[in-house]
Coordinates of C-alpha atoms in Angstrom, one line a residue:
M12 CA -19.9 -18.6 -4.5
T13 CA -23.0 -16.4 -4.2
W14 CA -25.3 -19.2 -5.4
L15 CA -23.4 -22.0 -3.0
H16 CA -23.7 -19.5 -0.4
F17 CA -27.6 -19.2 -0.7
L18 CA -27.9 -22.9 -1.1
S19 CA -26.0 -23.5 2.0
V20 CA -28.1 -20.6 3.9
S21 CA -31.0 -22.2 2.7
I22 CA -30.2 -26.0 3.5
T23 CA -29.1 -24.7 7.2
V24 CA -32.6 -22.7 7.9
W25 CA -34.7 -25.7 6.2
L26 CA -32.9 -28.2 8.7
T27 CA -32.9 -25.8 11.6
L28 CA -36.7 -25.5 11.1
L29 CA -37.0 -29.4 10.7
F30 CA -35.2 -29.6 14.0
V31 CA -37.3 -27.2 16.1
F32 CA -40.6 -27.4 14.9
T33 CA -40.7 -31.2 14.3
I34 CA -37.9 -33.4 15.8
V35 CA -37.9 -31.2 19.3
P36 CA -41.8 -31.8 19.9
A37 CA -41.7 -35.2 18.7
V38 CA -39.0 -36.5 21.4
L39 CA -40.4 -34.4 24.1
G40 CA -44.1 -35.7 22.9
V41 CA -45.6 -32.2 22.7
S42 CA -47.7 -31.0 19.8
I43 CA -47.5 -27.0 18.8
G44 CA -50.6 -27.0 17.1
I45 CA -49.0 -26.9 13.7
R46 CA -50.8 -29.9 12.0
R47 CA -54.3 -28.9 13.9
L48 CA -54.2 -25.6 12.0
Y49 CA -52.6 -27.0 8.8
L50 CA -55.9 -29.7 8.8
T51 CA -58.4 -26.9 9.7
T52 CA -57.3 -25.0 6.5
L53 CA -57.5 -28.2 4.4
L54 CA -60.8 -29.1 5.5
K55 CA -61.9 -25.5 4.5
I56 CA -60.4 -25.7 1.2
F57 CA -62.5 -29.2 0.8
E58 CA -65.7 -27.2 1.4
W59 CA -65.1 -24.5 -0.8
A60 CA -63.9 -26.7 -3.7
T61 CA -67.2 -28.8 -3.1
L62 CA -69.4 -26.0 -3.2
R63 CA -67.9 -24.9 -6.2
M64 CA -68.1 -28.1 -8.3
E65 CA -71.9 -28.2 -7.4
M66 CA -72.1 -24.5 -8.8
E67 CA -70.3 -25.3 -11.9
A68 CA -72.3 -28.9 -12.4
K69 CA -75.5 -27.0 -11.8
E70 CA -74.7 -24.0 -14.5
K71 CA -73.6 -26.4 -17.0
N72 CA -75.9 -29.2 -16.9
Q73 CA -73.6 -31.7 -15.8
Q74 CA -74.2 -34.8 -13.8
L75 CA -71.8 -34.5 -10.5
Y76 CA -71.0 -38.0 -10.2
K77 CA -70.9 -39.2 -6.2
P78 CA -70.4 -42.9 -5.0
Y79 CA -73.9 -44.4 -4.1
S80 CA -72.6 -45.7 -1.0
S81 CA -69.2 -45.9 1.6
G82 CA -69.2 -49.1 0.6
I83 CA -71.0 -50.4 4.0
I84 CA -74.6 -51.9 2.5
V85 CA -77.1 -52.2 5.4
K86 CA -79.6 -54.8 4.5
E87 CA -82.0 -57.3 6.0
P88 CA -80.0 -60.8 6.8
P89 CA -80.6 -63.2 4.0
L90 CA -82.8 -66.3 4.8
S91 CA -80.9 -69.4 5.7
L92 CA -80.6 -72.2 3.6
Q93 CA -83.3 -74.1 5.6
Q94 CA -85.6 -71.0 5.3
G95 CA -85.0 -70.2 1.9
I96 CA -85.5 -74.3 0.8
Q97 CA -88.8 -74.1 2.8
E98 CA -89.9 -71.2 1.3
L99 CA -89.7 -72.4 -2.1
R100 CA -91.3 -75.6 -1.4
G101 CA -94.4 -73.7 0.0
S102 CA -94.7 -75.0 3.6
A103 CA -92.4 -76.8 6.4
S104 CA -94.7 -80.0 6.4
C105 CA -93.2 -80.3 2.9
L106 CA -89.7 -80.3 4.2
H107 CA -90.5 -83.7 6.2
S108 CA -92.8 -85.5 4.2
E109 CA -90.8 -85.1 1.1
P110 CA -87.3 -85.0 1.8
E111 CA -86.0 -85.8 -1.6
F112 CA -84.0 -83.2 -3.9
E113 CA -86.7 -80.7 -5.7
M114 CA -85.8 -79.0 -9.1
A115 CA -87.0 -75.6 -7.4
D116 CA -84.6 -75.6 -4.8
I117 CA -81.8 -74.5 -7.5
F118 CA -83.5 -71.3 -7.4
Y119 CA -82.6 -70.6 -3.8
F120 CA -78.9 -70.9 -5.0
C121 CA -79.4 -69.2 -8.2
R122 CA -80.5 -66.2 -6.2
R123 CA -77.6 -66.1 -3.7
G124 CA -75.5 -66.4 -6.6
V125 CA -76.4 -63.2 -8.5
E126 CA -77.0 -61.2 -4.9
S127 CA -73.0 -62.1 -4.2
I128 CA -72.1 -61.0 -7.6
V129 CA -74.1 -57.9 -7.3
D130 CA -73.1 -57.2 -3.7
D131 CA -69.7 -58.9 -3.1
E132 CA -69.3 -58.0 0.4
V133 CA -65.8 -59.6 0.3
T134 CA -63.6 -58.8 -2.7
K135 CA -64.6 -54.9 -2.1
R136 CA -62.9 -55.1 1.3
F137 CA -59.6 -55.3 -0.9
S138 CA -59.6 -51.6 -2.8
A139 CA -59.5 -48.1 -1.6
Q140 CA -62.9 -46.9 0.1
E141 CA -64.7 -44.4 -2.4
L142 CA -65.2 -40.8 -1.3
E143 CA -68.2 -38.5 -1.4
T144 CA -66.0 -35.7 -2.2
W145 CA -63.2 -34.6 -3.9
N146 CA -60.0 -33.9 -1.7
L147 CA -57.8 -32.4 -4.3
L148 CA -55.8 -36.0 -5.4
T149 CA -55.7 -37.3 -8.4
R150 CA -56.1 -41.1 -7.3
S151 CA -59.8 -39.7 -6.3
H152 CA -60.7 -37.0 -8.3
Y153 CA -63.7 -38.8 -10.8
N154 CA -62.9 -36.1 -13.4
F155 CA -63.9 -33.6 -10.8
R156 CA -60.7 -31.4 -11.3
H157 CA -61.8 -30.6 -15.3
I158 CA -65.0 -29.0 -14.0
S159 CA -63.7 -25.4 -14.1
L160 CA -60.3 -23.7 -14.5
R161 CA -60.4 -22.5 -11.1
L162 CA -60.6 -26.3 -9.8
T163 CA -57.9 -27.3 -12.0
V164 CA -55.5 -24.3 -10.8
L165 CA -56.2 -25.4 -7.3
W166 CA -55.6 -29.3 -8.4
G167 CA -52.4 -27.9 -9.6
L168 CA -51.2 -25.9 -6.8
G169 CA -52.1 -28.7 -4.5
V170 CA -49.5 -31.0 -6.6
L171 CA -46.6 -28.5 -6.2
I172 CA -47.4 -28.0 -2.4
R173 CA -47.3 -32.1 -1.8
Y174 CA -44.2 -33.0 -3.9
G175 CA -42.3 -29.9 -3.7
I176 CA -42.8 -29.3 0.2
L177 CA -44.5 -32.2 2.3
L178 CA -42.5 -35.2 0.4
P179 CA -39.1 -33.6 0.9
L180 CA -39.6 -32.6 4.1
R181 CA -41.5 -36.0 5.2
V182 CA -38.7 -38.1 3.6
T183 CA -36.4 -36.0 6.0
L184 CA -38.4 -37.2 8.9
A185 CA -38.7 -40.4 8.2
A186 CA -35.0 -40.8 7.2
T187 CA -34.3 -39.5 10.6
G188 CA -37.0 -41.4 12.3
I189 CA -35.4 -44.9 10.8
S190 CA -32.0 -44.1 11.3
L191 CA -32.3 -43.4 14.9
I192 CA -34.3 -46.7 15.0
L193 CA -31.1 -48.5 13.6
V194 CA -28.6 -46.5 15.9
L195 CA -30.4 -45.9 19.1
T196 CA -31.8 -49.9 19.3
T197 CA -28.5 -51.0 18.4
L198 CA -27.0 -49.1 21.2
V199 CA -29.5 -50.3 23.8
G200 CA -28.9 -53.6 22.6
F201 CA -25.2 -53.8 23.8
L202 CA -26.1 -52.1 27.1
P203 CA -24.8 -55.1 29.9
S204 CA -28.9 -54.9 31.2
R205 CA -31.5 -54.2 28.9
E206 CA -33.4 -51.4 30.6
F207 CA -37.2 -51.2 29.9
F208 CA -37.3 -47.3 30.5
L209 CA -34.6 -46.8 28.3
T210 CA -35.8 -49.4 25.8
E211 CA -39.7 -47.8 26.0
K212 CA -38.3 -44.1 25.5
V213 CA -36.0 -44.7 22.4
H214 CA -39.2 -46.9 20.8
V215 CA -41.5 -44.4 21.4
M216 CA -39.1 -41.1 20.5
C217 CA -38.5 -42.5 17.1
Y218 CA -41.9 -43.8 16.2
R219 CA -43.2 -40.4 17.1
I220 CA -40.8 -39.1 14.6
C221 CA -41.9 -41.9 11.8
V222 CA -45.6 -40.3 12.6
R223 CA -44.5 -36.6 12.1
S224 CA -43.3 -37.6 8.9
L225 CA -46.8 -38.7 7.6
T226 CA -48.4 -35.5 9.1
A227 CA -50.3 -37.9 11.2
M228 CA -53.5 -36.5 13.2
I229 CA -54.3 -39.1 16.1
T230 CA -57.0 -39.3 18.8
Y231 CA -56.7 -41.6 21.4
H232 CA -59.5 -42.6 23.3
N233 CA -60.0 -44.4 26.6
R234 CA -56.3 -44.7 27.6
E235 CA -57.4 -46.4 31.1
N236 CA -57.7 -49.4 28.9
K237 CA -54.1 -49.4 27.1
P238 CA -52.7 -53.1 27.0
K239 CA -50.8 -54.0 30.0
N240 CA -47.4 -56.3 30.6
G241 CA -48.0 -59.8 30.1
G242 CA -50.8 -59.4 27.6
I243 CA -51.7 -59.7 24.0
C244 CA -53.1 -56.0 22.0
V245 CA -55.3 -57.1 19.1
A246 CA -56.6 -54.7 16.4
N247 CA -58.2 -54.5 13.1
H248 CA -55.4 -54.4 10.1
T249 CA -55.3 -51.8 7.6
T250 CA -52.1 -50.8 6.6
P251 CA -48.3 -51.7 7.7
I252 CA -48.3 -48.1 9.5
D253 CA -50.6 -49.5 12.0
V254 CA -47.8 -50.4 14.4
I255 CA -46.3 -46.8 14.0
I256 CA -50.3 -45.7 15.1
L257 CA -50.3 -47.5 18.0
A258 CA -46.9 -47.6 19.2
N259 CA -47.1 -43.7 19.3
D260 CA -48.6 -44.1 22.2
G261 CA -46.8 -46.8 23.8
C262 CA -44.5 -49.5 23.5
Y263 CA -44.5 -53.0 22.3
S264 CA -43.3 -56.2 21.2
L265 CA -44.3 -57.2 17.6
I266 CA -44.9 -60.4 15.8
G267 CA -44.6 -60.6 12.2
Q268 CA -43.0 -62.2 9.1
A269 CA -39.1 -61.7 8.9
H270 CA -38.1 -59.3 5.6
R271 CA -35.0 -59.1 3.8
G272 CA -33.5 -55.5 2.9
L273 CA -34.2 -52.1 4.5
L274 CA -36.9 -53.5 6.7
G275 CA -35.0 -56.8 7.7
M276 CA -32.1 -54.6 9.1
V277 CA -34.6 -52.6 11.0
Q278 CA -36.3 -55.7 12.6
R279 CA -33.0 -57.1 13.6
A280 CA -31.7 -53.8 15.0
M281 CA -35.3 -53.5 16.8
V282 CA -35.0 -57.2 18.3
K283 CA -31.7 -56.2 20.2
S284 CA -33.5 -54.1 22.5
S285 CA -36.8 -55.7 22.9
P286 CA -37.9 -59.2 22.7
H287 CA -39.9 -59.2 19.1
I288 CA -40.9 -61.9 17.6
W289 CA -40.3 -62.6 13.7
F290 CA -40.8 -65.9 11.9
D291 CA -41.1 -67.2 8.2
R292 CA -44.6 -68.0 7.4
S293 CA -43.3 -70.9 4.5
E294 CA -41.5 -72.9 7.3
V295 CA -43.6 -75.5 9.5
K296 CA -41.4 -75.6 12.4
D297 CA -41.3 -71.7 12.8
R298 CA -45.3 -71.7 13.4
H299 CA -44.6 -74.2 16.6
L300 CA -41.4 -72.1 17.7
V301 CA -43.9 -68.9 17.5
A302 CA -46.7 -70.4 19.5
K303 CA -43.9 -71.5 22.1
R304 CA -42.3 -67.7 22.5
L305 CA -45.7 -66.1 22.4
S306 CA -46.8 -68.4 25.2
D307 CA -43.6 -67.8 26.8
H308 CA -43.8 -63.9 26.2
V309 CA -47.2 -63.4 28.0
A310 CA -46.1 -65.5 30.8
D311 CA -43.5 -62.9 32.1
K312 CA -45.2 -59.8 33.5
T313 CA -42.4 -57.8 33.1
K314 CA -42.2 -57.8 29.2
Q315 CA -44.2 -55.1 27.4
P316 CA -47.5 -56.2 25.8
I317 CA -47.1 -58.0 22.4
L318 CA -48.8 -56.5 19.3
I319 CA -51.4 -58.9 16.9
F320 CA -53.0 -58.4 13.8
P321 CA -55.6 -61.7 13.9
E322 CA -57.0 -60.8 10.4
G323 CA -53.3 -61.5 8.8
T324 CA -53.7 -59.2 6.0
C325 CA -54.7 -55.3 5.3
I326 CA -58.9 -54.8 4.8
N327 CA -59.7 -51.5 3.5
N328 CA -61.0 -50.2 6.8
T329 CA -64.8 -50.4 6.7
S330 CA -65.0 -54.1 7.8
V331 CA -63.6 -56.6 10.2
M332 CA -63.0 -59.9 8.8
M333 CA -61.8 -63.5 10.3
F334 CA -59.9 -63.4 13.3
K335 CA -57.3 -65.9 13.3
K336 CA -57.7 -68.1 16.3
G337 CA -53.6 -68.7 17.3
S338 CA -53.5 -65.7 19.5
F339 CA -56.7 -66.2 21.1
E340 CA -55.6 -69.9 22.4
I341 CA -52.5 -68.8 24.7
G342 CA -55.2 -68.1 27.4
C343 CA -54.4 -64.6 28.6
T344 CA -55.7 -61.3 28.8
V345 CA -56.5 -59.4 25.8
Y346 CA -56.4 -56.3 24.7
P347 CA -58.7 -55.1 21.8
V348 CA -58.1 -52.1 20.4
A349 CA -59.8 -50.5 16.9
I350 CA -58.4 -48.2 14.5
K351 CA -60.6 -46.2 12.2
Y352 CA -59.0 -43.9 9.5
D353 CA -60.3 -40.8 7.9
P354 CA -59.9 -41.4 3.9
L355 CA -60.6 -37.4 3.4
F356 CA -57.1 -36.8 3.9
G357 CA -55.4 -39.7 2.6
D358 CA -56.6 -43.1 2.2
A359 CA -54.5 -45.2 4.4
F360 CA -55.4 -48.9 3.1
W361 CA -52.3 -50.5 1.5
N362 CA -53.8 -52.9 -1.3
S363 CA -50.2 -55.2 -1.4
S364 CA -51.8 -57.0 -5.0
K365 CA -51.6 -53.6 -6.5
F366 CA -48.5 -51.2 -5.2
G367 CA -45.5 -52.3 -3.3
M368 CA -44.2 -51.1 -0.2
V369 CA -42.1 -48.4 -1.7
N370 CA -44.7 -47.3 -4.1
Y371 CA -47.2 -47.3 -0.8
L372 CA -45.2 -45.2 1.3
L373 CA -44.4 -42.9 -1.7
R374 CA -48.7 -42.5 -1.7
M375 CA -48.7 -41.8 1.8
M376 CA -46.2 -39.2 2.1
S377 CA -47.4 -37.4 -0.7
S378 CA -51.1 -37.4 0.4
W379 CA -52.3 -34.4 2.3
A380 CA -52.2 -36.0 5.9
I381 CA -53.2 -39.4 7.8
V382 CA -56.0 -38.6 10.5
C383 CA -57.5 -41.8 12.7
S384 CA -59.0 -42.6 15.8
V385 CA -58.1 -45.6 18.4
W386 CA -59.9 -46.8 20.6
Y387 CA -58.9 -48.7 23.5
L388 CA -61.5 -51.0 24.6
P389 CA -61.9 -52.8 28.1
P390 CA -59.4 -56.1 28.4
M391 CA -61.2 -59.5 27.8
N392 CA -60.5 -63.2 28.8
R393 CA -61.8 -66.3 27.6
E394 CA -65.0 -67.2 29.3
E395 CA -65.5 -70.8 30.8
G396 CA -66.7 -73.4 28.0
E397 CA -65.9 -70.7 25.2
D398 CA -63.6 -72.2 22.5
A399 CA -60.6 -70.2 20.8
V400 CA -62.9 -69.4 17.6
Q401 CA -66.0 -68.0 19.8
F402 CA -63.5 -65.9 22.0
A403 CA -61.7 -64.4 18.8
N404 CA -65.2 -63.8 17.4
R405 CA -66.4 -62.1 20.4
V406 CA -63.2 -59.9 20.3
K407 CA -63.5 -59.1 16.7
A408 CA -67.3 -57.8 17.3
A409 CA -66.4 -55.6 19.8
I410 CA -63.9 -54.0 17.4
A411 CA -66.3 -53.8 14.8
A412 CA -68.9 -52.3 17.0
Q413 CA -66.7 -49.7 18.6
G414 CA -65.0 -48.6 15.2
G415 CA -68.3 -48.6 13.0
L416 CA -67.1 -51.5 10.9
V417 CA -69.1 -54.5 9.2
D418 CA -68.4 -57.7 11.0
L419 CA -67.4 -60.3 8.2
I420 CA -67.1 -63.8 9.0
W421 CA -64.8 -64.3 5.5
D422 CA -61.3 -65.2 6.3
G423 CA -59.1 -62.3 4.7
G424 CA -56.7 -64.9 2.8
L425 CA -59.3 -64.8 0.3
K426 CA -57.4 -61.7 -1.0
R427 CA -55.2 -64.2 -2.4
A428 CA -56.8 -67.8 -2.5
K429 CA -59.7 -69.4 -3.4
V430 CA -62.6 -70.4 -1.2
K431 CA -61.6 -73.6 0.6
D432 CA -63.0 -77.0 -0.2
A433 CA -63.8 -77.8 3.4
F434 CA -66.9 -74.8 3.6
K435 CA -67.9 -76.0 0.1
E436 CA -68.4 -79.5 1.5
E437 CA -70.0 -77.9 4.7
Q438 CA -72.7 -76.4 2.4
Q439 CA -73.2 -79.8 0.8
K440 CA -73.8 -81.6 4.0
L441 CA -75.9 -78.9 5.1
Y442 CA -78.2 -79.0 2.0
S443 CA -77.9 -82.9 2.2
K444 CA -79.2 -82.8 6.0
I445 CA -82.5 -80.5 4.6
S446 CA -83.3 -82.3 1.6
R447 CA -82.4 -85.9 2.9
S448 CA -83.1 -87.4 6.2
L449 CA -80.3 -88.4 8.1
D450 CA -81.2 -92.0 8.8
S451 CA -82.4 -92.7 5.4
C452 CA -79.4 -91.5 3.6
P453 CA -77.0 -93.7 2.8
D454 CA -73.4 -93.5 3.8
N455 CA -72.3 -92.3 0.3
C456 CA -75.0 -90.0 -0.2
H457 CA -73.1 -86.9 -2.0
L458 CA -74.8 -83.9 -4.0
D459 CA -71.9 -83.5 -6.2
F460 CA -74.2 -81.7 -8.9
L461 CA -74.6 -79.3 -6.3
I462 CA -72.3 -76.1 -6.6
P463 CA -72.3 -74.2 -3.1
L464 CA -72.1 -70.3 -3.0

């Protein structure tokens, strides 16, 4: 009975502390400074571990491996196809006087191919960002923990803290947040009139509890530019938790793929109290229905802004890839948002081809913390004479510039698919125009021997 009494008291104390120091501040939207103190302490420990590693490596004459870059490679812009061919042929006059194919042209494509292999700016965006120093996580150790006994002991202590204390605490908070979403949104849905004020309070409160379950420290900038009703909020996409990062500071309607299981239950509960849009990507008819519902949603100025991630997939937070044009064809005000994560305390990127959702969430909850900055950019509208693609690229460039990300033209769908044939044909036609004048080239002039890169 003594052990049972001790266990009962321990559980009661644990739940009381959890309720007083975490759930109550989350409901009230206040912070008592525990997370900031925790992160400051972690930063000092990382700095000490880095100095210790450098000292141990110097004493043992070991090469302390550090990644040569952060994944963002700055280089001179490559020559265009015409400039490259022109440079190989020697002068601009040759390009017009001899518009036929020359064997030397092959070297341009060979060079570009080798450059693409050595510095692949696409596939590197679908893997975790490398760190300059060790953050005491096995997933980013680079054999650092084996340098000295002290570092090995420190790493072991970190494992005990993360899995023995933080993980149970975070799982409890996450279960609390999800349970409240299921129950409260369902209850709000039964009310005769869905009060926007009540719906917003319920959603924000639940999302704040979920944010606490990740020990997330979020800094919001330029709150005067927060999305307003009747608009579309677009942001770069790194992880599924982007949703709760933004919803922690305001209420949004969501649009996304319909799921099954627990996530499907949450989606069905949420849609009872708020006008979210769930669809099936495999159904063509759903795409037309989504476009119509999206237009109807933004036309109603009483409805909350709708949150969209135009990249359509998760990128590792070093770059922004092509925005799908669908959300930019509506003709309403777009509110860009840039999200930048600090990978030092935990890598938020979800590599969906490597980790399932449960495995990913386990990795997040067993990390030290999630630290990020959110910038609300000034609202943007489509300019006269600007098509949807140009508008999407302009918004993407603004987000990349604010977040310190690389602006790439490539489609994030390349994570799972090959380059489209249309892009290859476009490169073939471009080379055909350069090497052969349009007037003298017959309609059936194809350069099928060319393998574009």
